[in-house]
Coordinates of C-alpha atoms in Angstrom, one line a residue:
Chain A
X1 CA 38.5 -25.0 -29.0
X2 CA 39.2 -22.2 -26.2
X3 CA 38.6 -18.9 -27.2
X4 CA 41.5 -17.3 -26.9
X5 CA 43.5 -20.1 -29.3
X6 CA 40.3 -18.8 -32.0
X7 CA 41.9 -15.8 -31.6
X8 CA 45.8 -16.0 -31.6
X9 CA 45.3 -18.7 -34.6
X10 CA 44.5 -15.9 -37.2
X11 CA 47.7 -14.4 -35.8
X12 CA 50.2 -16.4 -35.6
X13 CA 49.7 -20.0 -36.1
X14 CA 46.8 -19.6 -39.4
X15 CA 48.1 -15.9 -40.4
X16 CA 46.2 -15.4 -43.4
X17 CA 49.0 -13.7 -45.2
X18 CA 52.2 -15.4 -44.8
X19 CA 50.8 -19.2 -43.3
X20 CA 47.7 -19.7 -45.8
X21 CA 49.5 -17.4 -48.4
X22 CA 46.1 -15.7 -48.7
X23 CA 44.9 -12.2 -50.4
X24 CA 48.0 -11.5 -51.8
X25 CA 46.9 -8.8 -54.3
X26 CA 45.7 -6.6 -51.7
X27 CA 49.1 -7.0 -49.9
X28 CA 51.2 -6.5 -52.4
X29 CA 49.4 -3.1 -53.6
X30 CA 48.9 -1.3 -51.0
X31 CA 51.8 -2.2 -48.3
X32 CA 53.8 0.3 -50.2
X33 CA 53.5 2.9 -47.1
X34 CA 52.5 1.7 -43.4
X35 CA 49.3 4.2 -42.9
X36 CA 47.6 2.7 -45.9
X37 CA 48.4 -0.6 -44.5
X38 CA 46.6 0.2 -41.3
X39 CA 44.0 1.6 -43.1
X40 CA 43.4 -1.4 -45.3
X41 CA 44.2 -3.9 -42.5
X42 CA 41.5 -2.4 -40.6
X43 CA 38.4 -1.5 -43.1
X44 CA 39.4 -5.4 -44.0
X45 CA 39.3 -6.2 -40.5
X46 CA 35.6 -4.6 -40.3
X47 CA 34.6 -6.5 -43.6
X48 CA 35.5 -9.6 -41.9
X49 CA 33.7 -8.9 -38.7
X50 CA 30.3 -7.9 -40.7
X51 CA 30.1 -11.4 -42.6
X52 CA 31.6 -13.2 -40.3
X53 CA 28.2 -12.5 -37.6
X54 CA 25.8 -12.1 -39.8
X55 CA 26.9 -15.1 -41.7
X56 CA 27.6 -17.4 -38.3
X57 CA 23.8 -15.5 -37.2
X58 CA 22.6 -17.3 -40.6
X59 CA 23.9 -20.4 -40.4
X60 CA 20.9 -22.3 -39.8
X61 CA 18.8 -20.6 -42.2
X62 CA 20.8 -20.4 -44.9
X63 CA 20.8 -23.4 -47.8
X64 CA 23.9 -24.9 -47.8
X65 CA 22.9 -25.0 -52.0
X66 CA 22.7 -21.2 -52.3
X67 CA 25.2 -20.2 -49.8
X68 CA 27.8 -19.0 -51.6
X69 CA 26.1 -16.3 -53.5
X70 CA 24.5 -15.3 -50.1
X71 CA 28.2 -14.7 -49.0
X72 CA 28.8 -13.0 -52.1
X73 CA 25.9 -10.5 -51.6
X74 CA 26.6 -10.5 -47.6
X75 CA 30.0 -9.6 -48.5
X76 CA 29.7 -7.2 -51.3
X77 CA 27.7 -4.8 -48.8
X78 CA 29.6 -4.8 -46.3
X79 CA 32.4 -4.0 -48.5
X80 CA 30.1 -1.1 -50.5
X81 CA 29.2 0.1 -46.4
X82 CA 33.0 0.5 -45.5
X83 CA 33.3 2.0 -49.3
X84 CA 30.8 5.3 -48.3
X85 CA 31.9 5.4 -44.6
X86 CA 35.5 5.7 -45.6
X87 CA 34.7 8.1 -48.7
X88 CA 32.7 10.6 -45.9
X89 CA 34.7 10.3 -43.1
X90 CA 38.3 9.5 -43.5
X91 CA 38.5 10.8 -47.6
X92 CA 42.3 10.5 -47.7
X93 CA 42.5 6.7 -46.8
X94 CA 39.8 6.5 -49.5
X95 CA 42.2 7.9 -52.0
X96 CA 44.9 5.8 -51.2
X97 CA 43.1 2.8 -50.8
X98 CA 41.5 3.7 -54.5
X99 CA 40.8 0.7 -56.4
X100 CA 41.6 -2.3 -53.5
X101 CA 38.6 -1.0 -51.6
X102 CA 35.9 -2.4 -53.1
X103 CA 38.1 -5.3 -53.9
X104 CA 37.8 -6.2 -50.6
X105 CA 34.4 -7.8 -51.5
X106 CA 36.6 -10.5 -53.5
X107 CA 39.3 -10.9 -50.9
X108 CA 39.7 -14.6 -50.4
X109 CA 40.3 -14.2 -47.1
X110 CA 37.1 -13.0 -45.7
X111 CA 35.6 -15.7 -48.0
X112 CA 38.0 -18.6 -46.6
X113 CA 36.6 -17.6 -43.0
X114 CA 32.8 -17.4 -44.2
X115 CA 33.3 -20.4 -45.5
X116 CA 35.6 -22.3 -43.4
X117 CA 34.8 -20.7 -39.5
X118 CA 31.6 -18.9 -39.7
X119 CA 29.2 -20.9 -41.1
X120 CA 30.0 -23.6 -38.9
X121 CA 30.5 -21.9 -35.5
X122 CA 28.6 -19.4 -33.3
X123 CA 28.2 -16.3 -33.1
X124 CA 30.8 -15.7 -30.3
X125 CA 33.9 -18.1 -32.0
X126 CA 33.1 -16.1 -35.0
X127 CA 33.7 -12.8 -33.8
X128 CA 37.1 -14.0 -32.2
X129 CA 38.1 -15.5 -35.5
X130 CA 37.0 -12.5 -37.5
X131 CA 39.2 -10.0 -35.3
X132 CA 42.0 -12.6 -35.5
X133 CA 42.0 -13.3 -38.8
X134 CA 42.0 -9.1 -39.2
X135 CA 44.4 -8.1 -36.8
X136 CA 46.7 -11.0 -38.4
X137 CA 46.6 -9.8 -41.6
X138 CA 46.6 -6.4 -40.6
X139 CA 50.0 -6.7 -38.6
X140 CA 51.4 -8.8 -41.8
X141 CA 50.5 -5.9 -44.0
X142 CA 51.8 -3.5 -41.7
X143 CA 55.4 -5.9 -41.6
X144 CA 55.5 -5.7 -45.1
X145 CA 54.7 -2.2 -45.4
X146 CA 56.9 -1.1 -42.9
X147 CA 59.8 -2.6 -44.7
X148 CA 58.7 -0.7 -48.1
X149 CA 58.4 2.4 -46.9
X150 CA 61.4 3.0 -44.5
X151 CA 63.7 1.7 -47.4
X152 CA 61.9 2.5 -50.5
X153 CA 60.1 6.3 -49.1
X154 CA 62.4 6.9 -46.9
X155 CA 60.1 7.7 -44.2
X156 CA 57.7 5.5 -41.3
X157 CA 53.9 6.4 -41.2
X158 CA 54.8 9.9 -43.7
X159 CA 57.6 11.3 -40.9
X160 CA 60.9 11.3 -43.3
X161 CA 63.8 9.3 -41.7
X162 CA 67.2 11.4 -41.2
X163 CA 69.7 9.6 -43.7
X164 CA 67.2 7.2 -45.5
X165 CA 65.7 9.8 -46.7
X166 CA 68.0 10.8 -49.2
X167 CA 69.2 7.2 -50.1
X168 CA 65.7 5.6 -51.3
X169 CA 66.2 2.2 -52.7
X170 CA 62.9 2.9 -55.1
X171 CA 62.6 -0.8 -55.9
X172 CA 61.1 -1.3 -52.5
X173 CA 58.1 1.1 -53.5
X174 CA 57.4 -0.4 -56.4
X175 CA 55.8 -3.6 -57.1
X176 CA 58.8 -6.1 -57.6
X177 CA 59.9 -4.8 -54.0
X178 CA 56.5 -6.0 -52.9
X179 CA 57.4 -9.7 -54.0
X180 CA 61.0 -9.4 -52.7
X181 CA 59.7 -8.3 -49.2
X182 CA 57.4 -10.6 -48.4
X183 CA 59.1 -14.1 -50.1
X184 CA 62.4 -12.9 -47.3
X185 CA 59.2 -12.7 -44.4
X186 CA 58.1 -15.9 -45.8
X187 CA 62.0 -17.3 -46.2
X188 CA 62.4 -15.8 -42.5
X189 CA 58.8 -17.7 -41.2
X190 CA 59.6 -20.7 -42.7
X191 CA 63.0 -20.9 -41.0
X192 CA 61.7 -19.9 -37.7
X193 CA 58.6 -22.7 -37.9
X194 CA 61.6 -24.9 -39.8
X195 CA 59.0 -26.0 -42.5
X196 CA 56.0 -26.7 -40.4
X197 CA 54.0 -23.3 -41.1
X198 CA 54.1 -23.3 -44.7
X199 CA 54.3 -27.1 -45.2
X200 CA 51.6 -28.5 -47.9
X201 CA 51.2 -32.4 -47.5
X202 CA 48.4 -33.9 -49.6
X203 CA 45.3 -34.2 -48.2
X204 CA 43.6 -32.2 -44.8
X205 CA 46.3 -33.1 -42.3
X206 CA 48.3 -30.7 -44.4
X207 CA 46.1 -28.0 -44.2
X208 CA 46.6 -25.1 -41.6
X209 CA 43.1 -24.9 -41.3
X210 CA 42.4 -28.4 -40.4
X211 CA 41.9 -27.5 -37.0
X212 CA 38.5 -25.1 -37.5
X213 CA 37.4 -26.9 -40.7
X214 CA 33.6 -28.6 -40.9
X215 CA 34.3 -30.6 -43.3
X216 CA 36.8 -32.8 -41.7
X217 CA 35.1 -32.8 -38.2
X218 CA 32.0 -34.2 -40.5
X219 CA 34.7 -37.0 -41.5
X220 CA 35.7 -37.5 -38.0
X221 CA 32.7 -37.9 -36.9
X222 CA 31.6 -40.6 -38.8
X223 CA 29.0 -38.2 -40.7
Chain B
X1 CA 10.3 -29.8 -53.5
X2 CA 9.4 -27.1 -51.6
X3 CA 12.7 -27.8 -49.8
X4 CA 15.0 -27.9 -52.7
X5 CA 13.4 -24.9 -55.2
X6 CA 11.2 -22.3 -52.7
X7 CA 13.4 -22.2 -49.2
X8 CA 16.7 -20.9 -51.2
X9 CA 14.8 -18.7 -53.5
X10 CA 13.2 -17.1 -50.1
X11 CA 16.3 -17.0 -48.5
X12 CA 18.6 -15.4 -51.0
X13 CA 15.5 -12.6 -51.7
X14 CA 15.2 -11.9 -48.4
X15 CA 18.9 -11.4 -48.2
X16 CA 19.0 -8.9 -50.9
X17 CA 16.2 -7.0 -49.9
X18 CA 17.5 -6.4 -46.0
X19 CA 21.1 -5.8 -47.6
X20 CA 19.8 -3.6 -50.0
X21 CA 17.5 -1.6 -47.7
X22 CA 20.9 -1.3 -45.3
X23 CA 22.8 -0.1 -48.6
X24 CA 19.9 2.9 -49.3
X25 CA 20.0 3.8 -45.3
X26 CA 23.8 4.0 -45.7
X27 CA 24.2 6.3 -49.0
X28 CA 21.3 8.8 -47.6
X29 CA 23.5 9.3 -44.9
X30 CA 26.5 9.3 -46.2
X31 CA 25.8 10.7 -49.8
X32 CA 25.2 14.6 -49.2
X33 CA 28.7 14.8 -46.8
X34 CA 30.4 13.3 -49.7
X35 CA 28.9 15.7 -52.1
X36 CA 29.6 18.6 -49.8
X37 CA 33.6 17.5 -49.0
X38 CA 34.3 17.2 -53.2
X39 CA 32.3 20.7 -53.9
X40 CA 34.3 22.2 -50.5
X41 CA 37.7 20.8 -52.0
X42 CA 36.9 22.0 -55.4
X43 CA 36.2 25.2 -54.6
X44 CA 39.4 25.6 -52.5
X45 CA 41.3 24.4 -55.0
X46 CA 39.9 26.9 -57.6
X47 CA 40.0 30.2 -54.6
X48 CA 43.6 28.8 -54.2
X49 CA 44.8 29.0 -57.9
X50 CA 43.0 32.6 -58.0
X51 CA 42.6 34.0 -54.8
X52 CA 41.6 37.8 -56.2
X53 CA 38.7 36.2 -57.8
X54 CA 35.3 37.3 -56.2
X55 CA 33.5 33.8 -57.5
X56 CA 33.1 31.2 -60.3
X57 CA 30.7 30.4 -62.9
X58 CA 30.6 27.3 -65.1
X59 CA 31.6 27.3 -68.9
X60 CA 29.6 25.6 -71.2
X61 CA 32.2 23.7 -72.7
X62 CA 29.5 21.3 -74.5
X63 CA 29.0 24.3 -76.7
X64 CA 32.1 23.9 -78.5
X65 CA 32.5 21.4 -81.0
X66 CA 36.4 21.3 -81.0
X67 CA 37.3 21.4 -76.6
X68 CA 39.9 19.0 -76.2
X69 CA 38.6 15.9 -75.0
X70 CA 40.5 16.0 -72.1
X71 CA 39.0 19.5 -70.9
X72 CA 36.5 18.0 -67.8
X73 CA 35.0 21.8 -66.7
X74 CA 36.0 25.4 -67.3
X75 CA 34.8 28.3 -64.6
X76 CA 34.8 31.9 -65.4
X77 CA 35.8 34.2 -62.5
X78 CA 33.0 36.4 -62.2
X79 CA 35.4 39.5 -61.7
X80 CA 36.8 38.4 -65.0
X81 CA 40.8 38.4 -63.7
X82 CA 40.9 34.8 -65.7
X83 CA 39.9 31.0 -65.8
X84 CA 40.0 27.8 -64.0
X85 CA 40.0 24.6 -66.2
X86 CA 39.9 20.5 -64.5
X87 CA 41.1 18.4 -67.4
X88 CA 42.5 14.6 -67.0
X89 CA 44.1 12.4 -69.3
X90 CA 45.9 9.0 -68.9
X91 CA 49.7 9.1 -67.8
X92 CA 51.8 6.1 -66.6
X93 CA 49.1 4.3 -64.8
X94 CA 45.4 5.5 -64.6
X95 CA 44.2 9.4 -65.4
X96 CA 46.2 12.5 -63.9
X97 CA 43.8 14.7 -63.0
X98 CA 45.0 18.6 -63.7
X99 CA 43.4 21.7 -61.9
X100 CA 45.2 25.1 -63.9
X101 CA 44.2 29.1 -63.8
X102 CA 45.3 30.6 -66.8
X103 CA 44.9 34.5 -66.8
X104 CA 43.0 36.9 -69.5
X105 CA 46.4 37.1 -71.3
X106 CA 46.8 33.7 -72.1
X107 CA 49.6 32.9 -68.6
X108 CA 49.5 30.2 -66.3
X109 CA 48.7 31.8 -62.8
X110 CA 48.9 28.4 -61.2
X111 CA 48.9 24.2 -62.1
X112 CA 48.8 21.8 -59.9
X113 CA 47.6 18.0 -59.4
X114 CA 44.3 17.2 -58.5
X115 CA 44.9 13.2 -58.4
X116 CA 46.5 11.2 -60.0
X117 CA 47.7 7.2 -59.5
X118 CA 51.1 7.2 -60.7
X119 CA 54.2 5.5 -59.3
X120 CA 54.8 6.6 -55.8
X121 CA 58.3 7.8 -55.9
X122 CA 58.7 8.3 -59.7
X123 CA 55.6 9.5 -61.5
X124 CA 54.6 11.5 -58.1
X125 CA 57.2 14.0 -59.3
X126 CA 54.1 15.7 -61.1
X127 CA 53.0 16.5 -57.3
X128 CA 55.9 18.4 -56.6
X129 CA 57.1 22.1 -57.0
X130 CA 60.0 21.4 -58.4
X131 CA 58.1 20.4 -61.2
X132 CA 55.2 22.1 -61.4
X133 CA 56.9 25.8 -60.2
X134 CA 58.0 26.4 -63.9
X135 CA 54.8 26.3 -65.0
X136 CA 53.7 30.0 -64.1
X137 CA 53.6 32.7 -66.3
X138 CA 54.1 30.4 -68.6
X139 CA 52.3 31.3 -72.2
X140 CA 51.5 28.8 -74.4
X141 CA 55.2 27.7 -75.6
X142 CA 55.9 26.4 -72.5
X143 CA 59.3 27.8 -72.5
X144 CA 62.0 25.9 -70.6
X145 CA 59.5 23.2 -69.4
X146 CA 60.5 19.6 -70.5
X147 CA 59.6 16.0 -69.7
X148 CA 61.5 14.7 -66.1
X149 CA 64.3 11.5 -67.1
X150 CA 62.9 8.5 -65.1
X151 CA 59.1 10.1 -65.3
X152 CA 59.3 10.7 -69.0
X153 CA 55.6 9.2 -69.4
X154 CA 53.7 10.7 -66.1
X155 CA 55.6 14.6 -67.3
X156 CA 54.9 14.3 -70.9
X157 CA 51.3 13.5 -70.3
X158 CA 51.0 16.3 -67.6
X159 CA 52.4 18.5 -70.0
X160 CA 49.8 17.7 -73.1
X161 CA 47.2 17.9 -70.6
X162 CA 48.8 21.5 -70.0
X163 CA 48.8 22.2 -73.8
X164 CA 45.1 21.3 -74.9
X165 CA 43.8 23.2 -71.5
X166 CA 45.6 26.2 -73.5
X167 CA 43.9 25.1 -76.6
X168 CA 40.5 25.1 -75.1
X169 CA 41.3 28.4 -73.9
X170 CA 42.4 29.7 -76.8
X171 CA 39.0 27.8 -78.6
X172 CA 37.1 30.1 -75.4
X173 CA 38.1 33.7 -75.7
X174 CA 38.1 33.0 -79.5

């Protein structure tokens, strides 16, 4: 696969949030206002990167029997890393990102790609999946976010918004809004792709990550 | 044998010994800034609620056997012109965290939020002046203040919060 598909996949094609509908609690918490998004899109987006070398530097070492609680641990502290960098250098973003943080270490996403890219690729493919898988569910965060907090804050990155301001709809801040939002991104990506992105057919030709996935180049191959 | 049992038990140890090692490098560095930012912000945000005051020293508040359980820490101003009590108590969602001066005759100087994790838009009212303006020179009667329609849970538990940090002042200058 050339490297710049590994890239755009994570994007656009295998965008963790709204093709593999993954990591949803995350997305749903903290897209309420677009500079937490960022700020969680990108300390995710680091996460990812972290396990996703070390993990495709592993590969060979690591016993497929114990390699998921090597992931676990692998991802845990990068997650607890981010977690002290953020609370000394950028406090703020550490306030807002409050609980969801050190969830990161049980975001499904950063899993998935551990499991599904890393551990079968090198070191190189990894990287590029890592930063698109990030910047992918970064820029869905952000969507999402951005749509909360113009009409639900009335403002865009904190700088209030002449007119919206003083017409909040609040629903959109709170977490009901969150749902609304992204099943009309979801409505809207499924009518744009007309039912290919989201499709689920039984079995790995339905799967959007059929393409990367070990397991069915194993079956492919004969293996 | 060897394969099966002794390679992953290696592996994994290994594992959490680097990570761990990485995790001790990372919180030496780290640690002392984030000490040193929370005792800078506290101290602002005590010099802001009494800026005549020519220091602080701790109360012992263990020594009282009926503070408030919400009461976190009580400081004296070393010029004696009144205190500074941190108490936190749950509101809507999660503990509101209250930073108050209260002056030697029993009025609020000052109240404000230290954090809190309410709804943004409707608890976050207990963040704003509007809110939080009528609080001083307020005794302990709280004349005038009431709960916010829409907020009713995030206001009434910043203002119990504001009542026991009387009580425990009341409990301190006896």
């Amino acid at each position: 696969m050339k490297s710049k598909e590994i890239l755009t996949r994570g994007i656009v094609k295998e965008n963790p949030v709204f093709v593999l509908i993954l990591g949803l609690c995350p997305v749903l918490a903290v897209s309420t206002q677009a500079e937490n998004a960022i700020g969680m899109g990108l300390a995710t987006t680091f996460v990812l990167l972290g396990s996703n070398i070390v993990i495709s530097l592993l590969r060979n070492v690591i016993p497929s029997r114990i390699r998921i609680p090597c992931y676990i641990v692998l991802i845990s502290s990068f997650t607890a890393l981010a977690k002290m960098a953020i609370e000394a250098y950028a406090y703020p973003l550490y306030q807002a990102l409050g609980i969801f943080l050190p969830l990161i270490a049980t975001n499904c996403i950063i899993f998935a790609r551990a499991e599904i890219f890393a551990s079968r690729n090198n070191i190189k493919d990894s990287v590029l999946d890592a930063v698109g898988s990030g910047v992918g569910f970064t820029l869905a965060l952000l969507a999402i976010a951005t749509i909360r907090e113009v009409l639900g804050s009335g403002s865009f990155f904190g700088f209030a918004l002449p007119w919206l301001e003083d017409n909040t709809t609040m629903i959109f801040a709170l977490a009901p809004g969150g749902f609304i939002v992204l099943a009309c991104i979801l409505a809207v990506v499924n009518y744009v792709s007309k039912g290919q992105a989201t499709k689920r057919q039984l079995g790995c030709d339905g799967c959007p990550s059929a393409m990367s996935c070990g397991k069915l180049k194993e079956i492919n191959d004969g293996i | 044998m060897k394969q099966t049992y002794v390679m992953p038990l290696i592996v994994l140890t290994v594992i959490c010994l680097v990570v761990s090692a990485a995790l001790a490098v990372m919180d030496s560095l780290t640690a002392p800034i984030i000490l040193a930012a929370n005792a800078q912000r506290a101290a602002e945000a005590m010099t802001a609620k009494i800026p005549h005051a020519t220091g602080f020293e701790a109360v012992d508040i263990e020594s009282f056997d009926e503070m408030p359980r919400s009461i976190r820490e009580v400081y004296n101003t070393t010029n004696n012109v009144g205190y500074i009590f941190i108490a936190s108590a749950n509101g809507f969602s999660g503990a509101i965290t209250v930073i108050c001066a209260i002056d030697n005759d029993g009025k609020i100087i000052a109240t404000s939020t230290l954090s809190h994790t309410e709804t943004i838009g409707i608890g976050t009212i207990i963040e704003q002046e509007s809110f939080l303006g009528p609080f001083s020179n307020q005794d302990y009667n709280l004349h005038g203040i009431d709960t916010v329609t829409g907020a009713t849970i995030s206001t009434k538990a910043y203002i119990g919060i504001v009542k026991e940090i009387f009580e425990a002042f009341h409990l301190i200058i006896g």
